[in-house]
Amino acid sequence: MTTLDEDLEDAAAASGGPVHPGLRRARAWLSRAVEPGTVDLWRYVDDHGPVEAVRRLRDGRAPDTVRSLIGARAEQDGTLADLQRAERCAARLVIPEDDEWPHLPLHALTLAVAAEPDERRHQTERTKALVPPLALWLRGPGRLDELVDRSVAVVGSRASTAYGEHVAAELGHQLGERGWTVVSGGAYGIDAAAHRGALAAEAPTVAVLSCGVDRPYPAAHGALFARIAETGLLVSEWPPGSAPLRHRFLVRNRLIAALTRGTVVVEAAARSGAQATARRARDLGRSLLVVPGPVTSAMSVGCHELLREGELGAQLVASAAHVIQAVGSFGDDLAEPASKPATARDGLSDLAARVLDACPVRSGVSPERLAAVAGCDVLEVLRVLPALELADLVQWTGTGWRLAPPPKVRAGGGSGAAP
Amino acid sequence: MTTLDEDLEDAAAASGGPVHPGLRRARAWLSRAVEPGTVDLWRYVDDHGPVEAVRRLRDGRAPDTVRSLIGARAEQDGTLADLQRAERCAARLVIPEDDEWPHLPLHALTLAVAAEPDERRHQTERTKALVPPLALWLRGPGRLDELVDRSVAVVGSRASTAYGEHVAAELGHQLGERGWTVVSGGAYGIDAAAHRGALAAEAPTVAVLSCGVDRPYPAAHGALFARIAETGLLVSEWPPGSAPLRHRFLVRNRLIAALTRGTVVVEAAARSGAQATARRARDLGRSLLVVPGPVTSAMSVGCHELLREGELGAQLVASAAHVIQAVGSFGDDLAEPASKPATARDGLSDLAARVLDACPVRSGVSPERLAAVAGCDVLEVLRVLPALELADLVQWTGTGWRLAPPPKVRAGGGSGAAP
């Protein structure tokens, strides 16, 4: 068994090829040594590379301003224990040097951290700073970059009402059904309802935690987290065993916003964290989508506040179709846009486009359900389905209608293929 | 008893002074002879004056294009019967030549009709055209111009839910309590709930009908209309006895929009008349305010549609305070703005301004109610009340807090007063 410092030395000497174990170990060390959201530490790692940064932090060559962020933890090394603990619960550490790293969504954080001033006292405080993660602990079979490529955050109050939970579950279900990944925080209330809705649609869902992926919080959600980890992902910036400290929730929230194309707020009390959620989404260039509710419900007051504040650019959404309309585009939702005659989709009537948008990716559904989702009546659905089927846009499964699978990529079309 | 034609001749010869009975009779004749909303007829009356217009229409001098709008009714004269019938139910005919005529609110219709093209086939169809009324039949003690000066329309579906009715009644009550007149159409559902809310606050309310003021429709609202007519007003463009024909509802709706500073839509089904209501409010330069609801409620779908269509400029409102914020301005809400030191109000904190906005005009209310309306907690209310009282902005009635009455106008301040 090599020591951390030997591994780092090896990694520093290595060039090219697959990710060196020392590199992964350097990132594991950073994930325990420093709380995420620290601007100066992230910059130091960015400047020197993770291996060199860790070596300098450990042998005292790093400047005091950076070293002070780590303190006594500089001498400790729990990396092997952390990596082994992760392995025991089928978790893994994914780092920016891996193919799976979601570079594109996280780019917004890279831009944001670049805009932070140099002097620490002028920087955004750590719980609010938009700083990219240094590494992510993942548990579950999902591939992170693929899962978040078409994803939406569904968040809201822990003290939710039956109405809010119903709406979150229904959104989660319909988004899942239509091939969108629901990302949330695994908390009580809206978060859990959204995850459960997605699971009910047999869609993978992603819970971004503020504790170790082997130690889900709240404990009462143990079964829920286990189900999420069967098909989707539990994600955390903190190494296995980490406790869900209060300030970590705030730091975690930036990841939920950054990983997704938009954030849907389902219920929020007056002057709750909803304003912060909204500003973060806006600062990251993400859509902020808000579900209204009864004006008599205290749990919708925060949502209505968001919708009344024009400056935030919040959009009212009342259905999964509205969400997809906001975060996706019709072209995006079909792979290989060039492989079908442009006219097949471009020529669709509003009604046909709505019905098509209502079709799930996986299991087929009845025309009645399509009508409910598309917001039209069943006769209208029955009128447009034949045309959609003729255009190879939808498919009858024997029990219901779903989107037709994208056609196979034509062979030999890529450049650099073997002759 | 003079005939109509004699009366008209007299009126034509009269100059200055109070409104000549022949002039009122000319307008009464027009109100029966022609359906409101007719661009060419309104222009003809505007060009020649009502007395001369009626004489020409009756003796055949009017151009055929205008005369054809009236047909055989040109020879008939039911004016005396109409005026007597009105008198029997304590109704009266108010005309643009009366002081009570609401010139300012209706000016938006004068501007709109001026924008209509000359050729009839290019004009907006009658049920949608924005044409000023030629005369208004009123029943009740209220003075129309004063009642609509600070008024809001509260409208919505006839097939309302308990939620919508609760919200409409609460809005009607709070608006009434704070000196705003609720204007609606007297229909089942939202309209009735809004009127009833205002009545419960002992505030006058205005029902604009599409039938005679002595023949309220729906008949089941007889008692409601009688209560409205005790303190507020029933208003109609049609003479007593007129039936509530379907097309008249549409024509009537422009008046509800024009008379008020803004329209609040409480519940509306998908693809209902809500879009038309919205466009009319916008075309007349009025605020369009929309109450959201559960996304699971079919009766809120139309409201959410309005809020999603950015182009309409609809604003979400969740309380009477939001409505007043949109249609009133703080200065407007206190008479004689110059009579108090500007600093008393200008220096108010956001919280104090909200609490002040929450105070009713008439009966005093508890700090708990102020807190509920202002959206803050009771301790905050109790903290700002002393300062508001010291500034003479609020008053303790012995049982509750209300707005302090505006100070008396200083004597001798007017020009042209007797020496």
mmCIF file of C-alpha atoms in Angstrom, chain A residues 163 166-167 271 291-296 303-305 307-308 315-319 321-323 325 354 375-377 380, chain B residues 163 166-167 271 291-296 303-305 307-308 315-319 321-323 325 354 375-377 380:
data_model
loop_
_atom_site.group_PDB
_atom_site.id
_atom_site.type_symbol
_atom_site.label_atom_id
_atom_site.label_comp_id
_atom_site.label_asym_id
_atom_site.label_seq_id
_atom_site.Cartn_x
_atom_site.Cartn_y
_atom_site.Cartn_z
ATOM 1 C CA TYR A 163 -51.250 20.010 -2.411
ATOM 2 C CA HIS A 166 -49.192 16.073 -4.978
ATOM 3 C CA VAL A 167 -47.932 18.625 -7.488
ATOM 4 C CA ARG A 271 -39.478 35.154 3.218
ATOM 5 C CA VAL A 291 -45.707 26.656 -9.275
ATOM 6 C CA PRO A 292 -48.501 28.851 -7.922
ATOM 7 C CA GLY A 293 -50.988 27.663 -5.344
ATOM 8 C CA PRO A 294 -54.002 28.820 -3.422
ATOM 9 C CA VAL A 295 -53.496 32.393 -2.203
ATOM 10 C CA THR A 296 -54.953 31.141 1.055
ATOM 11 C CA CYS A 303 -43.942 31.247 -4.653
ATOM 12 C CA HIS A 304 -46.260 34.159 -5.293
ATOM 13 C CA GLU A 305 -43.611 36.570 -4.016
ATOM 14 C CA LEU A 307 -43.795 35.541 -9.379
ATOM 15 C CA ARG A 308 -44.581 39.115 -8.370
ATOM 16 C CA GLN A 315 -41.988 32.046 -14.873
ATOM 17 C CA LEU A 316 -45.257 30.506 -13.746
ATOM 18 C CA VAL A 317 -45.560 26.785 -14.522
ATOM 19 C CA ALA A 318 -48.628 24.681 -13.916
ATOM 20 C CA SER A 319 -47.578 21.394 -15.521
ATOM 21 C CA ALA A 321 -45.383 20.466 -20.199
ATOM 22 C CA HIS A 322 -44.793 24.057 -19.092
ATOM 23 C CA VAL A 323 -41.515 23.030 -17.444
ATOM 24 C CA GLN A 325 -41.356 24.136 -22.733
ATOM 25 C CA ARG A 354 -48.644 19.537 -27.567
ATOM 26 C CA GLY A 375 -54.545 20.120 -22.034
ATOM 27 C CA CYS A 376 -56.957 19.205 -24.791
ATOM 28 C CA ASP A 377 -59.762 16.703 -25.152
ATOM 29 C CA GLU A 380 -58.452 16.024 -30.417
ATOM 30 C CA TYR B 163 -61.824 28.582 -3.210
ATOM 31 C CA HIS B 166 -63.749 32.673 -0.793
ATOM 32 C CA VAL B 167 -60.985 34.689 -2.429
ATOM 33 C CA ARG B 271 -59.742 29.143 -23.091
ATOM 34 C CA VAL B 291 -55.335 35.621 -8.745
ATOM 35 C CA PRO B 292 -53.546 32.260 -9.063
ATOM 36 C CA GLY B 293 -54.939 29.043 -7.653
ATOM 37 C CA PRO B 294 -54.111 25.388 -7.310
ATOM 38 C CA VAL B 295 -52.651 24.067 -10.556
ATOM 39 C CA THR B 296 -54.912 21.086 -9.988
ATOM 40 C CA CYS B 303 -55.771 32.527 -14.723
ATOM 41 C CA HIS B 304 -52.465 30.732 -15.103
ATOM 42 C CA GLU B 305 -52.687 31.087 -18.879
ATOM 43 C CA LEU B 307 -50.010 34.946 -16.066
ATOM 44 C CA ARG B 308 -47.883 32.870 -18.465
ATOM 45 C CA GLN B 315 -49.727 40.810 -12.705
ATOM 46 C CA LEU B 316 -50.158 38.156 -10.058
ATOM 47 C CA VAL B 317 -52.079 39.346 -6.997
ATOM 48 C CA ALA B 318 -52.654 37.326 -3.860
ATOM 49 C CA SER B 319 -54.318 39.902 -1.626
ATOM 50 C CA ALA B 321 -52.973 44.875 -0.595
ATOM 51 C CA HIS B 322 -51.440 43.683 -3.874
ATOM 52 C CA VAL B 323 -54.467 44.991 -5.788
ATOM 53 C CA GLN B 325 -50.554 48.529 -4.709
ATOM 54 C CA ARG B 354 -47.745 48.219 4.534
ATOM 55 C CA GLY B 375 -48.308 40.224 5.712
ATOM 56 C CA CYS B 376 -46.213 40.737 8.832
ATOM 57 C CA ASP B 377 -46.504 39.681 12.440
ATOM 58 C CA GLU B 380 -44.262 44.394 14.008
#
